[in-house]
Amino acid sequence: MNYENIGFKCGLEVHVRLDTGRKLFCSCPPKLSKTEPSGSFFRKLRAVAGETGTKDVAAVFEYLKNKKYTYLFFEKESCLVEADEEPIHEIDRKSVEAALKVATLLNCDIPDEIHVMRKTVIDGSATSGFQRTALVGLNGYIETSTGKVGITSVCLEEESAGIVSKTDTETVFRLDRLGIPLIEISTAPEIKNPDHAEEVARKLYDIVRATGMAQRGIGVVRQDVNLSISGSARVEIKGVQELDLLKKVIENEVQRILAEKPQAPETRYAKPDGTTEFMRPLPGSERMYPETDIPPLRPWKVEKPETIEERIKKLERTIPRQLAEQVVKSGKFELFDKLAKYHDPTVLAEVLTSHLRELSRRGLEPESEKLVAVLERTSGFPRKCVKNAVELVAKGFSVDKAVSMSKPVTGKELEKIIREAMNRGAKNVFAEVMKNTGGLADPEEVKKIISRISAASS
Ligand SMILES: [Zn+2]
């Protein structure tokens, strides 16, 4: 397909959730709960006339449905702010810092003042009836393989409540997701084809990751696509959940538009199979009001973070490329930097990537403070000892206990074990010693002692 010939016009909105330790306007943790909801309440929202006194087409569309909205709340991950029963708290400055870094990396102009605005939301996904958003950068660009693509805006926003179920009369939302900080990057309609869209989306995600504050995992990145081709109305596709799906969704949508030639602009949502479904008519211009609970903020000067590629290049000096990529892409580069002086770089990289992944698959996740402490205090320990200590703190042992239970077997103690194995006439002394010490001996030291004893006795 020649996308230029059909007048393909496409822009992206990429959303990435942040993890700075708290939500944007309260101190709840920015994560989805793993426990059952601790209660629920319901509301009925009605569309209100906009500032101009007119209800636009999208508002009326939702209004006619006049639904009941039920909200599930969670003891740890939601509070009175999410329930809209208490005014918002101070804005999370770390999230503002991350947004400023993204804007800087995207060559944006940064406004003199950052104003938090309210954007009307009528689908029930915000208990307050609006989503708070702040413009942090504009008029930037990103370099791609086929030239520059304009960045129209970088915003810091609140994540909406997550949908649990939806019927014609009732939508059930969960409040743990509401208020998680979100970076929203909008591009100009300068994307040339579906492959280019994927390239741009990946680059934008990498830019947010370069702040060290991007969340990882499923559902933390979401793309909206604005699309039109010659002779058809504009279509907005919401919520492409995976980067891998983006290209397929755009290809499918172009085929659909070519076959149906839609005349009225509309919003559609992306289904997991890569097709789209009608959601509502396209809303008119966004209705925004200033958030009176938060004073305007003066942006501060931020240091331009190193890009993902720059960080990988740096790590490649001490560890293999593939391992360097894993460290950087798992968001562990800062931790790696901080702990590099304590360990052999390859051992440290393995612990921070594959070992933590393996523990996580078994449902074990060390608290970050304990992880740092245990890695500082196992400096110079053999690989197995370090991994052992990390596993023990993940299992809930104190740092002291984990370290003392993972002490390497070394020196006189090790020599004694080796001599015993030799005196027993063990076939493979090395293997037996490693086994008898539970892997807590340094293999190099074992080899050295064996050859020293052998040399002395021959
Ligand atoms: Zn809260």
Coordinates of C-alpha atoms and ligand atoms in Angstrom, one line a residue:
M1 CA 0.0 0.0 0.0
N2 CA 1.3 3.4 -0.9
Y3 CA 0.2 5.5 2.0
E4 CA 1.2 8.8 0.4
N5 CA -1.1 8.3 -2.5
I6 CA -4.2 7.8 -0.4
G7 CA -3.6 11.0 1.6
F8 CA -2.7 9.2 4.8
K9 CA -2.6 11.6 7.7
C10 CA -1.8 10.3 11.1
G11 CA -0.9 11.6 14.5
L12 CA -0.3 9.8 17.8
E13 CA -1.0 10.4 21.4
V14 CA 1.3 8.2 23.6
H15 CA 0.5 7.8 27.3
V16 CA 2.9 6.4 29.7
R17 CA 2.3 5.8 33.4
L18 CA 4.9 7.0 35.9
D19 CA 6.1 5.5 39.1
T20 CA 7.4 8.2 41.4
G21 CA 6.2 6.4 44.6
R22 CA 2.9 8.3 44.8
K23 CA -0.1 9.5 42.8
L24 CA -0.3 12.9 41.1
F25 CA -2.5 14.6 43.7
C26 CA -2.5 12.3 46.8
S27 CA 0.0 10.0 48.5
C28 CA -1.6 6.7 47.5
P29 CA 0.9 4.3 45.7
P30 CA 0.6 4.6 41.9
K31 CA -0.2 0.9 41.4
L32 CA -3.1 -1.4 40.8
S33 CA -4.2 -3.3 43.9
K34 CA -3.5 -7.0 44.2
T35 CA -6.2 -7.3 46.9
E36 CA -9.9 -7.4 46.8
P37 CA -11.8 -4.0 46.9
S38 CA -12.6 -2.9 50.5
G39 CA -15.9 -1.3 49.5
S40 CA -17.9 0.5 46.8
F41 CA -20.3 3.4 46.1
F42 CA -22.2 4.6 43.1
R43 CA -23.0 7.9 41.4
K44 CA -25.1 9.1 38.5
L45 CA -23.4 11.7 36.4
R46 CA -25.2 14.0 34.0
A47 CA -23.6 16.1 31.3
V48 CA -23.4 19.7 32.2
A49 CA -23.6 22.6 29.8
G50 CA -20.1 23.7 28.8
E51 CA -18.8 27.2 29.4
T52 CA -20.4 28.4 26.1
G53 CA -23.8 27.1 27.3
T54 CA -24.0 24.4 24.6
K55 CA -23.7 20.7 25.2
D56 CA -21.6 19.3 22.4
V57 CA -22.5 16.2 20.5
A58 CA -20.3 13.8 22.6
A59 CA -21.8 15.1 25.8
V60 CA -25.3 14.6 24.7
F61 CA -24.5 11.2 23.4
E62 CA -23.3 10.2 26.9
Y63 CA -26.1 12.0 28.6
L64 CA -28.8 10.0 26.7
K65 CA -27.3 6.9 28.1
N66 CA -27.8 8.2 31.7
K67 CA -25.9 5.5 33.3
K68 CA -25.1 4.4 36.8
Y69 CA -21.4 4.4 37.7
T70 CA -20.2 2.2 40.5
Y71 CA -16.7 2.7 42.0
L72 CA -14.7 0.1 43.9
F73 CA -12.2 1.4 46.3
F74 CA -9.1 -0.2 47.8
E75 CA -7.7 0.3 51.2
K76 CA -4.1 1.1 50.3
E77 CA -4.4 2.3 46.7
S78 CA -7.3 4.8 47.1
C79 CA -8.3 7.5 49.6
L80 CA -10.8 10.3 49.9
V81 CA -9.2 12.1 47.1
E82 CA -10.0 9.4 44.5
A83 CA -13.5 9.3 46.0
D84 CA -13.8 13.0 45.4
E85 CA -14.7 13.5 49.1
E86 CA -11.6 15.5 49.9
P87 CA -9.7 18.3 48.0
I88 CA -6.6 17.2 46.1
H89 CA -3.2 17.5 47.8
E90 CA -0.1 19.1 46.5
I91 CA 1.0 18.1 43.0
D92 CA 3.8 15.4 42.9
R93 CA 6.9 17.3 42.1
K94 CA 8.8 14.2 40.9
S95 CA 6.1 13.7 38.2
V96 CA 6.5 17.4 37.2
E97 CA 10.2 16.8 37.0
A98 CA 9.8 13.7 34.8
A99 CA 7.4 15.7 32.5
L100 CA 9.9 18.5 32.3
K101 CA 12.7 16.0 31.4
V102 CA 10.5 14.5 28.6
A103 CA 9.7 18.0 27.3
T104 CA 13.4 18.8 27.3
L105 CA 14.4 15.6 25.5
L106 CA 11.7 16.4 22.9
N107 CA 13.1 19.8 22.2
C108 CA 9.9 21.5 23.4
D109 CA 9.3 25.1 24.5
I110 CA 8.4 25.1 28.2
P111 CA 5.7 27.6 29.3
D112 CA 6.6 30.2 31.9
E113 CA 4.0 28.9 34.2
I114 CA 2.4 25.4 34.5
H115 CA -1.3 25.6 35.0
V116 CA -3.3 22.6 36.1
M117 CA -6.5 22.5 34.2
R118 CA -9.8 20.5 34.5
K119 CA -10.9 18.6 31.4
T120 CA -14.5 17.6 31.5
V121 CA -15.0 13.8 31.6
I122 CA -18.5 12.4 31.2
D123 CA -18.0 8.7 30.8
G124 CA -17.7 8.3 34.6
S125 CA -14.0 7.4 34.5
A126 CA -13.3 10.3 37.0
T127 CA -15.3 10.6 40.2
S128 CA -15.0 14.4 40.1
G129 CA -16.3 14.7 36.5
F130 CA -13.1 16.0 35.2
Q131 CA -9.5 14.9 34.5
R132 CA -6.7 17.2 35.6
T133 CA -4.0 17.9 33.1
A134 CA -1.1 20.3 32.9
L135 CA 0.7 21.5 29.7
V136 CA 4.4 21.2 30.3
G137 CA 5.9 21.4 26.8
L138 CA 4.9 22.4 23.3
N139 CA 6.3 22.9 19.8
G140 CA 9.0 20.2 20.0
Y141 CA 10.1 17.5 17.6
I142 CA 11.6 14.0 17.6
E143 CA 14.2 12.7 15.0
T144 CA 13.1 9.6 13.2
S145 CA 14.5 7.4 10.4
T146 CA 12.5 9.5 7.8
G147 CA 13.0 13.0 9.3
K148 CA 11.6 15.1 12.1
V149 CA 8.1 14.5 13.5
G150 CA 6.6 17.5 15.3
I151 CA 5.6 17.2 19.0
T152 CA 2.6 19.4 19.6
S153 CA 2.4 18.9 23.3
V154 CA 3.7 17.2 26.4
C155 CA 1.2 17.0 29.3
L156 CA 1.2 15.6 32.8
E157 CA -2.2 14.1 33.5
E158 CA -4.1 11.9 36.0
E159 CA -4.9 8.4 34.9
S160 CA -8.6 7.6 34.7
A161 CA -10.4 4.9 36.8
G162 CA -10.1 1.4 35.3
I163 CA -13.2 -0.2 33.9
V164 CA -14.1 -3.5 35.5
S165 CA -17.4 -4.2 33.7
K166 CA -19.8 -2.3 31.4
T167 CA -23.4 -2.9 30.5
D168 CA -26.0 -0.6 28.9
T169 CA -27.1 0.7 32.3
E170 CA -24.1 0.4 34.6
T171 CA -20.3 0.8 34.4
V172 CA -18.1 -0.4 37.3
F173 CA -14.8 1.3 37.8
R174 CA -11.9 0.6 40.1
L175 CA -10.3 3.6 41.9
D176 CA -6.8 2.3 42.4
R177 CA -5.9 3.4 38.8
L178 CA -7.4 6.8 39.2
G179 CA -4.8 9.5 39.7
I180 CA -1.7 7.6 38.7
P181 CA 0.6 10.2 37.0
L182 CA 0.6 9.9 33.3
I183 CA 2.7 11.6 30.6
E184 CA 0.8 12.3 27.4
I185 CA 2.8 13.1 24.3
S186 CA 0.9 14.3 21.2
T187 CA 2.6 14.3 17.8
A188 CA 1.7 16.4 14.8
P189 CA -0.1 14.5 12.0
E190 CA 3.2 13.9 10.3
I191 CA 3.4 10.1 10.6
K192 CA 3.9 8.6 7.1
N193 CA 2.8 5.0 7.4
P194 CA 2.1 2.2 10.0
D195 CA 5.7 1.2 10.3
H196 CA 6.6 4.8 11.0
A197 CA 3.9 5.0 13.7
E198 CA 5.4 2.1 15.5
E199 CA 8.9 3.6 15.3
V200 CA 7.6 6.9 16.7
A201 CA 5.7 5.3 19.5
R202 CA 8.7 3.2 20.5
K203 CA 11.0 6.3 20.5
L204 CA 8.5 8.2 22.6
Y205 CA 8.3 5.4 25.1
D206 CA 12.1 5.2 25.3
I207 CA 12.2 9.0 26.0
V208 CA 9.8 8.6 28.9
R209 CA 11.9 5.6 30.2
A210 CA 15.0 7.8 30.0
T211 CA 13.6 9.7 33.0
G212 CA 13.9 6.5 35.1
M213 CA 10.3 7.1 36.2
A214 CA 8.3 5.2 33.6
Q215 CA 6.3 2.2 34.8
R216 CA 7.0 -1.1 33.2
G217 CA 4.7 -4.0 32.4
I218 CA 1.4 -4.6 30.7
G219 CA -1.0 -1.7 30.2
V220 CA 1.4 1.0 31.3
V221 CA 1.7 2.4 27.7
R222 CA -1.3 3.3 25.7
Q223 CA -1.6 4.9 22.3
D224 CA -4.5 6.9 20.7
V225 CA -4.3 7.3 16.9
N226 CA -5.8 10.2 14.9
L227 CA -6.2 9.1 11.3
S228 CA -7.7 10.3 8.1
I229 CA -7.3 9.6 4.4
S230 CA -8.4 11.7 1.4
G231 CA -12.1 12.0 1.1
S232 CA -13.0 10.6 4.5
A233 CA -13.7 12.1 7.9
R234 CA -11.2 11.9 10.8
V235 CA -11.2 8.9 13.0
E236 CA -9.8 8.7 16.5
I237 CA -8.8 5.3 17.8
K238 CA -8.5 5.0 21.6
G239 CA -6.5 2.7 23.7
V240 CA -4.1 0.7 21.7
Q241 CA -2.6 -1.2 24.6
E242 CA 0.5 -2.7 23.1
L243 CA 3.2 -1.2 21.0
D244 CA 3.3 -4.5 18.9
L245 CA -0.4 -4.0 18.0
L246 CA -0.2 -0.4 16.8
K247 CA 0.9 -1.1 13.2
K248 CA -1.8 -3.7 12.7
V249 CA -4.5 -1.5 14.1
I250 CA -3.6 1.3 11.7
E251 CA -3.4 -1.1 8.7
N252 CA -6.8 -2.5 9.5
E253 CA -8.3 0.9 10.1
V254 CA -7.1 2.2 6.7
Q255 CA -8.7 -0.8 5.0
R256 CA -12.0 -0.2 6.9
I257 CA -12.0 3.5 5.9
L258 CA -11.2 2.7 2.3
A259 CA -14.2 0.3 2.3
E260 CA -16.7 2.4 4.2
K261 CA -15.6 6.0 3.6
P262 CA -17.0 7.4 6.9
Q263 CA -18.3 10.9 6.5
A264 CA -18.7 12.0 10.2
P265 CA -15.8 12.1 12.5
E266 CA -15.9 9.4 15.2
T267 CA -14.1 7.9 18.1
R268 CA -13.4 4.2 18.0
Y269 CA -11.7 1.9 20.5
A270 CA -9.0 -0.6 19.7
K271 CA -9.8 -4.3 20.4
P272 CA -7.1 -6.7 21.3
D273 CA -7.3 -8.5 17.9
G274 CA -6.2 -5.3 16.1
T275 CA -9.6 -4.3 14.8
T276 CA -11.7 -1.3 16.0
E277 CA -15.2 -0.7 17.1
F278 CA -17.4 2.4 17.2
M279 CA -17.4 4.2 20.6
R280 CA -19.0 7.6 20.1
P281 CA -19.0 10.6 17.8
L282 CA -15.8 12.6 18.0
P283 CA -16.0 15.2 20.9
G284 CA -15.9 18.8 20.0
S285 CA -13.0 21.0 21.1
E286 CA -11.9 20.1 24.7
R287 CA -13.6 21.9 27.5
M288 CA -11.0 23.1 29.9
Y289 CA -11.3 25.1 33.1
P290 CA -8.5 26.1 35.5
E291 CA -8.1 23.9 38.6
T292 CA -8.6 26.4 41.4
D293 CA -7.2 24.1 44.1
I294 CA -3.6 24.3 42.7
P295 CA -1.7 27.5 42.1
P296 CA 0.2 27.9 38.9
L297 CA 3.7 26.4 39.1
R298 CA 7.0 27.9 38.0
P299 CA 8.9 25.3 35.9
W300 CA 12.4 24.7 37.1
K301 CA 15.5 24.0 35.0
V302 CA 16.1 20.2 34.7
E303 CA 19.1 18.4 33.5
K304 CA 18.7 16.6 30.2
P305 CA 18.7 12.9 31.0
E306 CA 20.9 10.6 29.0
T307 CA 18.9 8.7 26.4
I308 CA 18.3 5.0 26.5
E309 CA 20.8 4.5 23.7
E310 CA 23.5 6.6 25.5
R311 CA 23.0 4.6 28.7
I312 CA 23.3 1.3 26.8
K313 CA 26.5 2.5 25.1
K314 CA 28.0 3.5 28.5
L315 CA 27.2 0.1 30.1
E316 CA 28.6 -1.8 27.1
R317 CA 32.0 -0.8 28.3
T318 CA 31.7 -3.2 31.2
I319 CA 29.1 -5.7 30.3
P320 CA 27.9 -7.4 27.1
R321 CA 25.4 -5.4 24.9
Q322 CA 22.5 -7.7 25.5
L323 CA 22.9 -7.5 29.3
A324 CA 23.3 -3.8 29.0
E325 CA 20.0 -3.5 27.1
Q326 CA 18.3 -5.6 29.8
V327 CA 19.6 -3.4 32.6
V328 CA 18.6 -0.2 30.8
K329 CA 15.2 -1.4 29.5
S330 CA 14.2 -2.8 32.9
G331 CA 14.7 0.6 34.4
K332 CA 17.5 -0.6 36.6
F333 CA 20.3 1.7 35.2
E334 CA 20.3 4.1 38.1
L335 CA 20.4 1.3 40.6
F336 CA 23.2 -0.4 38.6
D337 CA 25.2 2.9 38.6
K338 CA 24.8 3.3 42.3
L339 CA 25.8 -0.3 43.2
A340 CA 28.5 -0.8 40.5
K341 CA 31.3 -0.1 42.9
Y342 CA 30.3 -3.1 45.1
H343 CA 30.2 -5.9 42.6
D344 CA 31.5 -7.5 39.5
P345 CA 29.5 -5.7 36.8
T346 CA 28.2 -8.9 35.2
V347 CA 27.1 -10.4 38.5
L348 CA 25.3 -7.2 39.4
A349 CA 23.6 -6.9 36.1
E350 CA 22.4 -10.5 36.3
V351 CA 21.1 -10.1 39.8
L352 CA 19.2 -6.9 38.8
T353 CA 17.6 -8.4 35.6
S354 CA 17.3 -12.2 35.3
H355 CA 17.5 -13.0 39.0
L356 CA 14.8 -10.4 40.0
R357 CA 12.6 -11.5 37.1
E358 CA 12.9 -15.1 38.2
L359 CA 12.0 -14.2 41.8
S360 CA 9.1 -12.1 40.6
R361 CA 7.7 -15.1 38.7
R362 CA 7.7 -16.9 42.0
G363 CA 5.8 -14.0 43.6
L364 CA 8.8 -12.7 45.4
E365 CA 9.7 -9.0 45.2
P366 CA 12.3 -7.5 47.5
E367 CA 11.5 -4.0 48.8
S368 CA 13.8 -1.5 47.1
E369 CA 15.5 -0.2 50.2
K370 CA 16.3 -3.7 51.4
L371 CA 17.5 -4.7 48.0
V372 CA 20.0 -1.8 48.0
A373 CA 21.1 -2.5 51.5
V374 CA 21.7 -6.2 50.9
L375 CA 23.6 -5.5 47.7
E376 CA 25.8 -3.0 49.5
R377 CA 26.6 -5.5 52.2
T378 CA 27.4 -8.5 50.0
S379 CA 30.2 -6.6 48.2
G380 CA 32.7 -9.0 46.7
F381 CA 30.6 -12.1 47.6
P382 CA 30.5 -14.8 44.9
R383 CA 27.4 -14.7 42.5
K384 CA 25.6 -17.5 44.3
C385 CA 25.9 -15.7 47.7
V386 CA 24.6 -12.4 46.3
K387 CA 21.6 -14.2 44.7
N388 CA 20.9 -16.1 47.9
A389 CA 20.9 -12.9 50.0
V390 CA 18.6 -11.1 47.6
E391 CA 16.2 -14.1 47.6
L392 CA 16.2 -14.2 51.4
V393 CA 15.2 -10.5 51.8
A394 CA 12.5 -11.0 49.1
K395 CA 11.2 -13.8 51.3
G396 CA 11.0 -11.4 54.2
F397 CA 14.3 -12.0 56.1
S398 CA 16.0 -8.9 57.6
V399 CA 19.0 -7.6 55.8
D400 CA 21.3 -8.7 58.7
K401 CA 20.0 -12.2 58.6
A402 CA 20.0 -12.5 54.8
V403 CA 23.7 -11.4 54.7
S404 CA 24.8 -13.7 57.5
M405 CA 23.0 -16.7 56.0
S406 CA 24.7 -16.0 52.6
K407 CA 28.3 -15.4 53.8
P408 CA 30.7 -17.0 51.5
V409 CA 32.6 -20.1 52.7
T410 CA 36.2 -19.0 52.4
G411 CA 39.8 -19.1 53.8
K412 CA 40.5 -21.7 56.6
E413 CA 36.9 -22.9 56.7
L414 CA 36.9 -23.6 53.0
E415 CA 40.4 -25.3 53.1
K416 CA 39.1 -27.6 55.8
I417 CA 36.1 -28.7 53.6
I418 CA 38.5 -29.3 50.7
R419 CA 40.9 -31.3 52.7
E420 CA 38.1 -33.5 54.0
A421 CA 36.9 -34.2 50.5
M422 CA 40.4 -35.1 49.4
N423 CA 41.0 -37.3 52.4
R424 CA 37.7 -39.1 51.5
G425 CA 39.2 -39.7 48.1
A426 CA 36.4 -37.8 46.3
K427 CA 36.4 -38.4 42.5
N428 CA 35.7 -34.7 41.7
V429 CA 36.9 -32.7 44.6
F430 CA 35.9 -29.4 43.0
A431 CA 32.3 -30.5 42.3
E432 CA 31.9 -32.0 45.8
V433 CA 33.2 -28.9 47.5
M434 CA 30.9 -26.7 45.6
K435 CA 28.0 -29.0 46.5
N436 CA 28.9 -29.2 50.2
T437 CA 29.2 -25.5 50.5
G438 CA 25.8 -25.0 48.9
G439 CA 27.5 -22.9 46.2
L440 CA 28.5 -20.3 48.7
A441 CA 32.2 -20.7 47.9
D442 CA 34.0 -18.7 45.3
P443 CA 34.8 -21.2 42.5
E444 CA 38.2 -19.5 41.8
E445 CA 39.2 -19.7 45.4
V446 CA 38.2 -23.4 45.5
K447 CA 40.3 -24.2 42.4
K448 CA 43.3 -22.3 43.9
I449 CA 43.3 -24.1 47.2
I450 CA 42.9 -27.5 45.5
S451 CA 46.0 -26.9 43.3
R452 CA 47.9 -25.5 46.3
I453 CA 47.2 -28.6 48.4
S454 CA 47.9 -30.9 45.4
A455 CA 51.2 -29.2 44.6
A456 CA 52.3 -29.4 48.3
S457 CA 51.5 -33.1 48.6
S458 CA 53.1 -34.3 45.3
Ligands
ZN1 ZN -5.4 8.7 47.2

